[in-house]
mmCIF file of C-alpha atoms in Angstrom:
data_model
loop_
_atom_site.group_PDB
_atom_site.id
_atom_site.type_symbol
_atom_site.label_atom_id
_atom_site.label_comp_id
_atom_site.label_asym_id
_atom_site.label_seq_id
_atom_site.Cartn_x
_atom_site.Cartn_y
_atom_site.Cartn_z
ATOM 1 C CA MET A 12 109.309 173.967 9.571
ATOM 2 C CA LEU A 13 111.641 173.861 12.548
ATOM 3 C CA ALA A 14 113.220 177.202 13.428
ATOM 4 C CA GLY A 15 116.966 177.737 13.713
ATOM 5 C CA THR A 16 118.050 175.244 11.044
ATOM 6 C CA LYS A 17 120.529 175.603 8.192
ATOM 7 C CA VAL A 18 118.557 173.569 5.629
ATOM 8 C CA PRO A 19 114.799 172.896 5.400
ATOM 9 C CA VAL A 20 113.589 170.727 8.298
ATOM 10 C CA ARG A 21 109.938 169.970 7.557
ATOM 11 C CA VAL A 22 107.900 168.738 10.497
ATOM 12 C CA TRP A 23 104.735 166.606 10.505
ATOM 13 C CA THR A 24 103.810 167.406 14.091
ATOM 14 C CA ASP A 25 103.618 170.454 16.331
ATOM 15 C CA PRO A 26 107.233 171.717 16.295
ATOM 16 C CA TYR A 27 106.721 173.219 19.745
ATOM 17 C CA GLY A 28 105.736 169.811 21.037
ATOM 18 C CA ILE A 29 109.072 168.196 20.123
ATOM 19 C CA GLU A 30 111.124 167.497 23.245
ATOM 20 C CA PRO A 31 114.018 170.012 23.544
ATOM 21 C CA GLN A 32 116.723 167.335 23.262
ATOM 22 C CA ALA A 33 115.241 166.019 20.034
ATOM 23 C CA ALA A 34 114.760 169.526 18.604
ATOM 24 C CA GLN A 35 118.428 170.305 19.265
ATOM 25 C CA GLN A 36 119.427 167.062 17.571
ATOM 26 C CA LEU A 37 117.467 168.088 14.496
ATOM 27 C CA ARG A 38 119.166 171.498 14.456
ATOM 28 C CA ASN A 39 122.555 169.782 14.786
ATOM 29 C CA ILE A 40 121.741 167.504 11.855
ATOM 30 C CA SER A 41 120.776 170.505 9.719
ATOM 31 C CA GLN A 42 124.241 172.008 10.270
ATOM 32 C CA LEU A 43 126.054 169.147 8.528
ATOM 33 C CA PRO A 44 127.429 170.436 5.212
ATOM 34 C CA TRP A 45 126.299 167.332 3.325
ATOM 35 C CA VAL A 46 122.625 167.518 4.334
ATOM 36 C CA GLU A 47 120.128 168.438 1.613
ATOM 37 C CA GLY A 48 117.077 168.426 3.887
ATOM 38 C CA VAL A 49 115.306 166.705 6.766
ATOM 39 C CA ALA A 50 111.749 165.457 7.220
ATOM 40 C CA VAL A 51 110.495 164.923 10.770
ATOM 41 C CA MET A 52 107.784 162.355 11.352
ATOM 42 C CA PRO A 53 104.969 162.737 13.915
ATOM 43 C CA ASP A 54 106.452 159.972 16.086
ATOM 44 C CA VAL A 55 109.688 161.947 16.533
ATOM 45 C CA HIS A 56 111.668 161.545 19.753
ATOM 46 C CA TYR A 57 115.216 161.765 21.077
ATOM 47 C CA GLY A 58 117.699 159.120 19.928
ATOM 48 C CA LYS A 59 121.422 158.422 19.981
ATOM 49 C CA GLY A 60 123.148 160.840 17.613
ATOM 50 C CA ALA A 61 120.262 161.250 15.208
ATOM 51 C CA THR A 62 116.635 161.660 16.180
ATOM 52 C CA VAL A 63 114.227 158.732 15.959
ATOM 53 C CA GLY A 64 111.521 159.625 13.462
ATOM 54 C CA SER A 65 113.882 161.542 11.179
ATOM 55 C CA VAL A 66 114.408 161.222 7.424
ATOM 56 C CA ILE A 67 117.720 162.750 6.336
ATOM 57 C CA ALA A 68 118.758 163.297 2.724
ATOM 58 C CA MET A 69 122.528 163.688 2.249
ATOM 59 C CA ARG A 70 124.643 164.336 -0.824
ATOM 60 C CA GLN A 71 127.591 161.960 -1.223
ATOM 61 C CA ALA A 72 127.631 161.130 2.482
ATOM 62 C CA VAL A 73 125.902 159.022 5.103
ATOM 63 C CA SER A 74 125.869 159.092 8.908
ATOM 64 C CA PRO A 75 125.687 155.650 10.574
ATOM 65 C CA ALA A 76 123.924 157.236 13.562
ATOM 66 C CA ALA A 77 121.162 158.393 11.204
ATOM 67 C CA VAL A 78 120.433 154.730 10.489
ATOM 68 C CA GLY A 79 120.685 153.500 14.068
ATOM 69 C CA VAL A 80 122.229 150.423 15.617
ATOM 70 C CA ASP A 81 119.426 148.017 14.705
ATOM 71 C CA ILE A 82 120.158 148.121 10.984
ATOM 72 C CA GLY A 83 117.185 147.024 8.894
ATOM 73 C CA CYS A 84 114.744 146.937 11.800
ATOM 74 C CA GLY A 85 111.221 146.886 10.442
ATOM 75 C CA MET A 86 107.820 145.263 10.178
ATOM 76 C CA SER A 87 106.134 142.366 8.400
ATOM 77 C CA ALA A 88 102.430 141.553 8.218
ATOM 78 C CA VAL A 89 100.209 139.086 6.398
ATOM 79 C CA ARG A 90 96.446 138.882 6.004
ATOM 80 C CA THR A 91 94.968 135.472 6.776
ATOM 81 C CA SER A 92 91.768 133.778 5.640
ATOM 82 C CA LEU A 93 90.642 133.579 9.272
ATOM 83 C CA THR A 94 88.115 135.803 10.980
ATOM 84 C CA ALA A 95 87.721 136.662 14.635
ATOM 85 C CA ALA A 96 84.991 134.022 14.888
ATOM 86 C CA ASP A 97 87.577 131.335 14.035
ATOM 87 C CA LEU A 98 89.789 132.195 17.001
ATOM 88 C CA PRO A 99 89.421 130.215 20.239
ATOM 89 C CA ASP A 100 88.065 131.938 23.335
ATOM 90 C CA ASP A 101 91.287 131.092 25.185
ATOM 91 C CA LEU A 102 94.244 132.459 23.233
ATOM 92 C CA GLY A 103 96.785 131.452 25.883
ATOM 93 C CA PRO A 104 97.763 128.166 24.183
ATOM 94 C CA LEU A 105 98.337 129.955 20.868
ATOM 95 C CA ARG A 106 100.561 132.537 22.521
ATOM 96 C CA SER A 107 102.510 129.771 24.285
ATOM 97 C CA ALA A 108 102.975 127.912 21.004
ATOM 98 C CA ILE A 109 104.338 131.051 19.319
ATOM 99 C CA GLU A 110 106.773 131.640 22.189
ATOM 100 C CA ALA A 111 107.913 127.998 21.975
ATOM 101 C CA ALA A 112 108.529 128.225 18.222
ATOM 102 C CA ILE A 113 110.236 131.638 18.055
ATOM 103 C CA PRO A 114 112.936 132.531 20.622
ATOM 104 C CA VAL A 115 112.454 135.973 22.188
ATOM 105 C CA GLY A 116 114.570 138.378 24.238
ATOM 106 C CA PHE A 117 118.247 137.379 24.412
ATOM 107 C CA ALA A 118 117.441 133.778 23.467
ATOM 108 C CA GLN A 119 118.732 132.207 20.287
ATOM 109 C CA ARG A 120 118.080 128.908 18.557
ATOM 110 C CA ASP A 121 119.808 125.761 19.840
ATOM 111 C CA THR A 122 120.189 124.668 16.218
ATOM 112 C CA ALA A 123 120.622 127.134 13.361
ATOM 113 C CA ILE A 124 117.579 127.395 11.143
ATOM 114 C CA ASN A 125 117.627 125.421 7.884
ATOM 115 C CA PRO A 126 115.613 127.504 5.401
ATOM 116 C CA ARG A 127 114.785 124.413 3.350
ATOM 117 C CA ARG A 128 112.905 122.979 6.315
ATOM 118 C CA VAL A 129 110.763 126.059 6.945
ATOM 119 C CA ARG A 130 107.376 125.633 5.336
ATOM 120 C CA GLY A 131 106.337 128.507 3.110
ATOM 121 C CA LEU A 132 109.706 130.303 3.242
ATOM 122 C CA ASP A 133 111.184 131.721 0.040
ATOM 123 C CA GLN A 134 114.192 129.476 -0.643
ATOM 124 C CA ARG A 135 115.999 131.813 -3.029
ATOM 125 C CA GLY A 136 119.424 133.294 -2.327
ATOM 126 C CA TRP A 137 120.199 131.806 1.067
ATOM 127 C CA ASP A 138 123.566 130.281 0.153
ATOM 128 C CA ALA A 139 124.773 133.498 -1.468
ATOM 129 C CA PHE A 140 123.512 135.532 1.470
ATOM 130 C CA TRP A 141 125.405 133.507 4.071
ATOM 131 C CA ALA A 142 128.502 133.416 1.860
ATOM 132 C CA GLY A 143 128.515 137.198 2.174
ATOM 133 C CA PHE A 144 129.342 136.952 5.870
ATOM 134 C CA THR A 145 133.020 136.368 5.060
ATOM 135 C CA GLY A 146 133.202 139.818 3.450
ATOM 136 C CA LEU A 147 132.030 141.692 6.553
ATOM 137 C CA ASP A 148 134.214 143.731 8.882
ATOM 138 C CA ASP A 149 136.936 141.433 10.254
ATOM 139 C CA ARG A 150 136.025 142.397 13.813
ATOM 140 C CA VAL A 151 132.683 140.571 13.608
ATOM 141 C CA SER A 152 134.079 137.302 12.220
ATOM 142 C CA ARG A 153 133.698 135.687 15.661
ATOM 143 C CA LEU A 154 129.950 136.324 15.523
ATOM 144 C CA GLU A 155 129.112 134.040 12.598
ATOM 145 C CA HIS A 156 127.870 131.201 14.843
ATOM 146 C CA ARG A 157 125.680 133.627 16.769
ATOM 147 C CA ALA A 158 124.340 135.229 13.593
ATOM 148 C CA HIS A 159 123.244 131.819 12.308
ATOM 149 C CA HIS A 160 121.601 130.901 15.600
ATOM 150 C CA GLN A 161 119.801 134.244 15.938
ATOM 151 C CA MET A 162 118.265 134.000 12.477
ATOM 152 C CA GLY A 163 114.524 133.634 13.010
ATOM 153 C CA THR A 164 114.513 135.118 16.530
ATOM 154 C CA LEU A 165 112.650 138.152 17.834
ATOM 155 C CA GLY A 166 114.881 140.021 20.267
ATOM 156 C CA GLY A 167 113.578 142.266 23.033
ATOM 157 C CA GLY A 168 112.709 145.903 23.662
ATOM 158 C CA ASN A 169 109.856 147.052 21.449
ATOM 159 C CA HIS A 170 110.039 144.019 19.167
ATOM 160 C CA PHE A 171 106.879 141.940 19.078
ATOM 161 C CA ILE A 172 104.766 139.291 17.371
ATOM 162 C CA GLU A 173 101.008 139.814 17.189
ATOM 163 C CA VAL A 174 97.781 138.226 16.105
ATOM 164 C CA CYS A 175 95.474 141.087 15.124
ATOM 165 C CA VAL A 176 91.858 141.568 14.083
ATOM 166 C CA GLU A 177 90.856 144.145 11.498
ATOM 167 C CA GLN A 178 88.436 146.783 12.761
ATOM 168 C CA GLY A 179 85.909 148.535 10.542
ATOM 169 C CA GLY A 180 85.524 148.563 6.787
ATOM 170 C CA PRO A 181 84.393 145.745 4.500
ATOM 171 C CA ASP A 182 86.887 143.282 6.020
ATOM 172 C CA ASP A 183 85.940 143.894 9.648
ATOM 173 C CA GLY A 184 86.994 140.916 11.759
ATOM 174 C CA GLN A 185 89.682 139.627 9.382
ATOM 175 C CA VAL A 186 92.716 138.176 11.181
ATOM 176 C CA TRP A 187 96.242 139.432 10.433
ATOM 177 C CA LEU A 188 99.657 138.294 11.677
ATOM 178 C CA MET A 189 102.282 140.948 12.354
ATOM 179 C CA LEU A 190 105.817 141.163 13.705
ATOM 180 C CA HIS A 191 108.510 143.734 14.395
ATOM 181 C CA SER A 192 112.217 142.883 14.517
ATOM 182 C CA GLY A 193 115.604 143.684 12.999
ATOM 183 C CA SER A 194 119.145 142.467 12.450
ATOM 184 C CA ARG A 195 119.669 141.229 15.997
ATOM 185 C CA ASN A 196 123.154 141.389 17.526
ATOM 186 C CA ILE A 197 125.071 141.233 14.249
ATOM 187 C CA GLY A 198 123.509 144.460 12.972
ATOM 188 C CA LYS A 199 124.226 146.214 16.261
ATOM 189 C CA GLU A 200 127.866 145.087 16.265
ATOM 190 C CA LEU A 201 128.409 146.220 12.686
ATOM 191 C CA ALA A 202 126.765 149.582 13.333
ATOM 192 C CA GLU A 203 128.765 150.327 16.468
ATOM 193 C CA ARG A 204 132.069 149.428 14.816
ATOM 194 C CA HIS A 205 131.434 151.693 11.835
ATOM 195 C CA MET A 206 130.181 154.523 14.034
ATOM 196 C CA ALA A 207 133.457 154.356 15.962
ATOM 197 C CA VAL A 208 135.451 154.524 12.709
ATOM 198 C CA ALA A 209 133.437 157.532 11.490
ATOM 199 C CA ARG A 210 134.027 159.456 14.720
ATOM 200 C CA GLY A 211 137.787 159.186 14.158
ATOM 201 C CA LEU A 212 137.864 160.614 10.624
ATOM 202 C CA PRO A 213 139.391 164.120 10.324
ATOM 203 C CA HIS A 214 136.591 165.573 8.150
ATOM 204 C CA ASN A 215 134.265 165.082 11.138
ATOM 205 C CA ASP A 216 136.289 167.388 13.375
ATOM 206 C CA GLY A 217 134.220 170.285 14.660
ATOM 207 C CA LEU A 218 130.797 168.703 14.208
ATOM 208 C CA PRO A 219 128.093 169.913 16.626
ATOM 209 C CA ASP A 220 127.686 166.295 17.756
ATOM 210 C CA ARG A 221 130.457 163.762 17.210
ATOM 211 C CA ASP A 222 127.844 160.987 17.034
ATOM 212 C CA LEU A 223 126.683 162.498 13.727
ATOM 213 C CA ALA A 224 130.008 161.646 12.067
ATOM 214 C CA VAL A 225 129.669 160.716 8.407
ATOM 215 C CA PHE A 226 131.381 158.644 5.757
ATOM 216 C CA LEU A 227 132.078 160.314 2.415
ATOM 217 C CA ALA A 228 131.453 158.809 -1.001
ATOM 218 C CA GLY A 229 134.518 157.474 -2.787
ATOM 219 C CA THR A 230 136.377 156.557 0.399
ATOM 220 C CA PRO A 231 137.244 153.023 1.565
ATOM 221 C CA GLN A 232 135.414 153.675 4.841
ATOM 222 C CA MET A 233 132.191 154.507 2.992
ATOM 223 C CA ASP A 234 132.571 151.458 0.764
ATOM 224 C CA ALA A 235 133.111 149.201 3.785
ATOM 225 C CA TYR A 236 130.112 150.648 5.645
ATOM 226 C CA ARG A 237 127.756 150.378 2.698
ATOM 227 C CA HIS A 238 128.824 146.788 2.049
ATOM 228 C CA ASP A 239 128.129 145.788 5.663
ATOM 229 C CA LEU A 240 124.970 147.911 5.781
ATOM 230 C CA TRP A 241 123.381 146.203 2.771
ATOM 231 C CA TRP A 242 124.190 142.785 4.225
ATOM 232 C CA ALA A 243 122.701 143.677 7.636
ATOM 233 C CA GLN A 244 119.559 145.072 6.002
ATOM 234 C CA GLU A 245 119.164 141.801 4.138
ATOM 235 C CA TYR A 246 119.756 139.855 7.367
ATOM 236 C CA ALA A 247 116.910 141.787 8.996
ATOM 237 C CA ARG A 248 114.591 141.157 6.042
ATOM 238 C CA ARG A 249 115.335 137.434 6.035
ATOM 239 C CA ASN A 250 115.036 137.261 9.822
ATOM 240 C CA ARG A 251 111.489 138.603 9.609
ATOM 241 C CA ALA A 252 110.684 136.290 6.693
ATOM 242 C CA VAL A 253 111.769 133.234 8.697
ATOM 243 C CA MET A 254 109.732 134.278 11.720
ATOM 244 C CA MET A 255 106.667 135.019 9.618
ATOM 245 C CA ALA A 256 106.852 131.597 7.946
ATOM 246 C CA VAL A 257 107.209 129.916 11.349
ATOM 247 C CA LEU A 258 104.376 132.019 12.776
ATOM 248 C CA CYS A 259 102.082 131.078 9.889
ATOM 249 C CA ASP A 260 102.854 127.414 10.490
ATOM 250 C CA VAL A 261 102.112 127.698 14.220
ATOM 251 C CA VAL A 262 98.739 129.317 13.511
ATOM 252 C CA ARG A 263 98.011 126.675 10.866
ATOM 253 C CA GLN A 264 98.691 123.916 13.413
ATOM 254 C CA HIS A 265 96.041 125.416 15.704
ATOM 255 C CA LEU A 266 93.654 126.449 12.924
ATOM 256 C CA PRO A 267 94.275 124.122 9.934
ATOM 257 C CA GLN A 268 91.906 126.040 7.658
ATOM 258 C CA ALA A 269 94.170 129.101 7.682
ATOM 259 C CA THR A 270 95.600 130.354 4.393
ATOM 260 C CA TYR A 271 97.711 133.447 3.831
ATOM 261 C CA GLY A 272 97.986 136.363 1.455
ATOM 262 C CA GLU A 273 101.120 138.059 0.184
ATOM 263 C CA PRO A 274 103.256 139.369 3.076
ATOM 264 C CA ILE A 275 103.936 143.094 3.470
ATOM 265 C CA SER A 276 107.446 143.960 4.649
ATOM 266 C CA CYS A 277 109.142 147.297 5.274
ATOM 267 C CA HIS A 278 112.343 148.488 6.911
ATOM 268 C CA HIS A 279 112.252 151.530 9.152
ATOM 269 C CA ASN A 280 115.981 151.853 10.036
ATOM 270 C CA TYR A 281 117.852 151.868 6.750
ATOM 271 C CA VAL A 282 119.531 153.673 3.848
ATOM 272 C CA ALA A 283 118.256 154.008 0.280
ATOM 273 C CA GLU A 284 119.577 155.706 -2.864
ATOM 274 C CA GLU A 285 116.859 158.085 -4.120
ATOM 275 C CA THR A 286 116.444 161.199 -6.260
ATOM 276 C CA TYR A 287 114.484 164.359 -5.403
ATOM 277 C CA GLY A 288 114.356 167.489 -7.498
ATOM 278 C CA GLY A 289 116.960 166.010 -9.814
ATOM 279 C CA VAL A 290 119.433 165.557 -6.948
ATOM 280 C CA ASP A 291 120.744 162.084 -6.118
ATOM 281 C CA VAL A 292 120.814 161.601 -2.355
ATOM 282 C CA LEU A 293 121.371 158.923 0.233
ATOM 283 C CA VAL A 294 118.234 158.881 2.383
ATOM 284 C CA THR A 295 118.485 157.554 5.920
ATOM 285 C CA ARG A 296 115.228 156.643 7.590
ATOM 286 C CA LYS A 297 115.643 156.169 11.334
ATOM 287 C CA GLY A 298 112.220 155.324 12.659
ATOM 288 C CA ALA A 299 110.457 155.984 9.356
ATOM 289 C CA ILE A 300 109.103 153.883 6.502
ATOM 290 C CA ARG A 301 109.183 154.549 2.784
ATOM 291 C CA ALA A 302 105.777 155.792 1.655
ATOM 292 C CA GLY A 303 106.190 156.188 -2.076
ATOM 293 C CA ALA A 304 103.023 156.392 -4.163
ATOM 294 C CA GLY A 305 101.298 153.031 -3.808
ATOM 295 C CA ASP A 306 103.836 151.544 -1.372
ATOM 296 C CA LEU A 307 102.225 149.370 1.293
ATOM 297 C CA GLY A 308 103.560 149.878 4.794
ATOM 298 C CA ILE A 309 102.904 149.101 8.446
ATOM 299 C CA ILE A 310 102.618 151.619 11.282
ATOM 300 C CA PRO A 311 102.206 149.995 14.719
ATOM 301 C CA GLY A 312 100.976 151.667 17.878
ATOM 302 C CA SER A 313 101.741 149.912 21.157
ATOM 303 C CA MET A 314 100.922 146.569 22.758
ATOM 304 C CA GLY A 315 97.403 147.658 23.636
ATOM 305 C CA THR A 316 96.316 150.172 21.014
ATOM 306 C CA GLY A 317 96.511 148.569 17.585
ATOM 307 C CA SER A 318 98.260 149.236 14.268
ATOM 308 C CA TYR A 319 97.669 150.402 10.696
ATOM 309 C CA ILE A 320 98.293 149.006 7.241
ATOM 310 C CA VAL A 321 98.875 152.026 5.000
ATOM 311 C CA ARG A 322 99.476 152.968 1.378
ATOM 312 C CA GLY A 323 101.962 155.725 0.613
ATOM 313 C CA ARG A 324 100.969 158.939 -1.128
ATOM 314 C CA GLY A 325 104.497 159.689 -2.404
ATOM 315 C CA ASN A 326 104.885 163.128 -0.808
ATOM 316 C CA PRO A 327 108.299 164.442 -1.957
ATOM 317 C CA ASP A 328 108.410 167.076 0.797
ATOM 318 C CA ALA A 329 108.726 164.164 3.256
ATOM 319 C CA TYR A 330 111.121 162.276 0.984
ATOM 320 C CA CYS A 331 108.260 159.820 0.378
ATOM 321 C CA SER A 332 108.240 158.734 4.023
ATOM 322 C CA ALA A 333 105.897 158.209 6.963
ATOM 323 C CA SER A 334 106.201 157.401 10.651
ATOM 324 C CA HIS A 335 107.331 153.964 11.809
ATOM 325 C CA GLY A 336 104.936 153.828 14.748
ATOM 326 C CA ALA A 337 103.449 155.862 17.557
ATOM 327 C CA GLY A 338 106.819 156.845 18.984
ATOM 328 C CA ARG A 339 107.751 157.000 22.646
ATOM 329 C CA ARG A 340 106.589 159.925 24.760
ATOM 330 C CA MET A 341 108.734 158.875 27.718
ATOM 331 C CA SER A 342 111.940 156.908 28.184
ATOM 332 C CA ARG A 343 111.947 153.324 29.393
ATOM 333 C CA ALA A 344 113.334 154.421 32.764
ATOM 334 C CA GLN A 345 110.620 157.049 33.149
ATOM 335 C CA ALA A 346 107.939 154.530 32.192
ATOM 336 C CA LYS A 347 109.153 152.146 34.897
ATOM 337 C CA ARG A 348 109.016 154.958 37.439
ATOM 338 C CA THR A 349 105.582 156.110 36.304
ATOM 339 C CA PHE A 350 103.603 152.896 35.788
ATOM 340 C CA THR A 351 102.921 149.690 37.708
ATOM 341 C CA THR A 352 101.967 146.189 36.641
ATOM 342 C CA ASP A 353 98.378 147.048 37.612
ATOM 343 C CA ASP A 354 98.507 149.868 35.056
ATOM 344 C CA LEU A 355 99.839 147.421 32.473
ATOM 345 C CA VAL A 356 97.008 144.981 33.158
ATOM 346 C CA ALA A 357 94.438 147.751 32.745
ATOM 347 C CA GLN A 358 95.969 149.183 29.565
ATOM 348 C CA THR A 359 96.298 145.772 27.857
ATOM 349 C CA ALA A 360 92.824 144.507 28.793
ATOM 350 C CA GLY A 361 91.577 142.047 26.213
ATOM 351 C CA VAL A 362 95.062 141.266 24.890
ATOM 352 C CA GLU A 363 96.690 137.891 25.563
ATOM 353 C CA CYS A 364 100.213 139.034 26.511
ATOM 354 C CA ARG A 365 102.772 139.346 29.270
ATOM 355 C CA LYS A 366 101.559 141.594 32.068
ATOM 356 C CA ASP A 367 104.604 141.524 34.351
ATOM 357 C CA VAL A 368 107.207 144.008 35.518
ATOM 358 C CA GLY A 369 109.562 142.969 32.703
ATOM 359 C CA VAL A 370 107.449 144.739 30.074
ATOM 360 C CA VAL A 371 106.133 147.730 32.039
ATOM 361 C CA ASP A 372 108.439 149.957 29.967
ATOM 362 C CA GLU A 373 106.415 148.890 26.894
ATOM 363 C CA ILE A 374 103.073 149.923 28.416
ATOM 364 C CA PRO A 375 100.803 151.839 25.997
ATOM 365 C CA GLY A 376 100.955 154.919 28.236
ATOM 366 C CA ALA A 377 104.661 155.280 27.458
ATOM 367 C CA TYR A 378 103.826 155.880 23.785
ATOM 368 C CA LYS A 379 102.193 158.718 21.883
ATOM 369 C CA ASP A 380 98.563 158.434 20.810
ATOM 370 C CA ILE A 381 98.675 156.445 17.556
ATOM 371 C CA GLY A 382 95.402 158.042 16.425
ATOM 372 C CA GLU A 383 96.915 161.528 16.679
ATOM 373 C CA VAL A 384 100.068 160.352 14.924
ATOM 374 C CA MET A 385 97.997 159.036 12.025
ATOM 375 C CA ASP A 386 95.958 162.247 11.836
ATOM 376 C CA GLN A 387 99.173 164.274 11.481
ATOM 377 C CA GLN A 388 100.326 162.379 8.393
ATOM 378 C CA GLN A 389 97.221 162.172 6.258
ATOM 379 C CA ASP A 390 99.169 163.779 3.399
ATOM 380 C CA LEU A 391 101.812 161.048 3.655
ATOM 381 C CA VAL A 392 99.709 157.866 3.752
ATOM 382 C CA GLU A 393 96.161 156.616 3.408
ATOM 383 C CA VAL A 394 94.855 153.950 5.777
ATOM 384 C CA VAL A 395 94.193 150.565 4.210
ATOM 385 C CA ALA A 396 93.271 148.708 7.404
ATOM 386 C CA ARG A 397 93.142 149.368 11.132
ATOM 387 C CA LEU A 398 94.159 146.397 13.254
ATOM 388 C CA LYS A 399 93.729 145.616 16.952
ATOM 389 C CA GLN A 400 95.915 142.960 18.549
ATOM 390 C CA VAL A 401 94.402 140.070 20.474
ATOM 391 C CA VAL A 402 97.718 138.278 21.071
ATOM 392 C CA CYS A 403 101.015 140.084 21.683
ATOM 393 C CA VAL A 404 104.329 138.284 22.245
ATOM 394 C CA LYS A 405 107.138 140.396 23.704
ATOM 395 C CA GLY A 406 110.791 139.606 24.354
#
């Protein structure tokens, strides 16, 4: 438990190891009159408004900052029929082919994706989904062209596409494909507009942090936010589905024998309606995945350390959640001051990836130890597979 809080704030890490700014954020969150409780994941770190790695249960209210600006950001992974022995010695051409097929960073597609032309993509619901754009906040109407052209694109920051090899266990050497992305610019624009509206509502006067402003159930502002939120979460899910289908096709072009299992997909910046102890709550997971009993999830480390496929244990004390990754231990600016490209080369040895100054802020040393993070949440998830990347594409 974290000391100095108004409601239970349960912590799955050393509470004294939480950076002071993040600890104060958690105390601020606990002061909100609508909060039922908070669960703090082992990858916790400071964020805008609400802490990254926090799970917040609220009664009849939701804080947009507790979701974050990349609404619906999350992970997808699929197990292939390939083994490490099937992969070529030189993985450079495969990485180049992935980068050619899936725009990264600020790039978008020259021509909007046609779902019917994407091999292996679920064709259901696309027309209805895009029709929903007209019901979004009027202030984002100018972004429809961009939203279409960013569908099936990666973005930058900590977003990535990887080819991974399973390590240990009966399936040692099995190849997986994995990616991390969200709702691109449209989700960010929607989030920022609603956060600005929330800050101006009179019931949020006197909050310990104005960025924690909430919408209340039964109000038009809450209805508008939840409408746009659900759409953005679906945009993020479909964005990852498009990229995964394209990625599978790229790998199949290089290795025609490849076949694929059922994809695993999970949000880690989102809202869900759930019930705990007979109380209906709106749960915001900002940097956390749902880990209900039997739920499959994905917990990545960094671009040189590997990732985990997990199965949830359904721990209600954590609101059936687990960490969304290793979590940063230093800011991007600090990482750039601390590390060099030589450090990046050393820490990503054996991984086919960018090793230039543009991704130094994503160096493994800027992140917490994923092994320690996993050890701290053994009562939240069980490990299904440990993966180590051999190709990593960054924006």
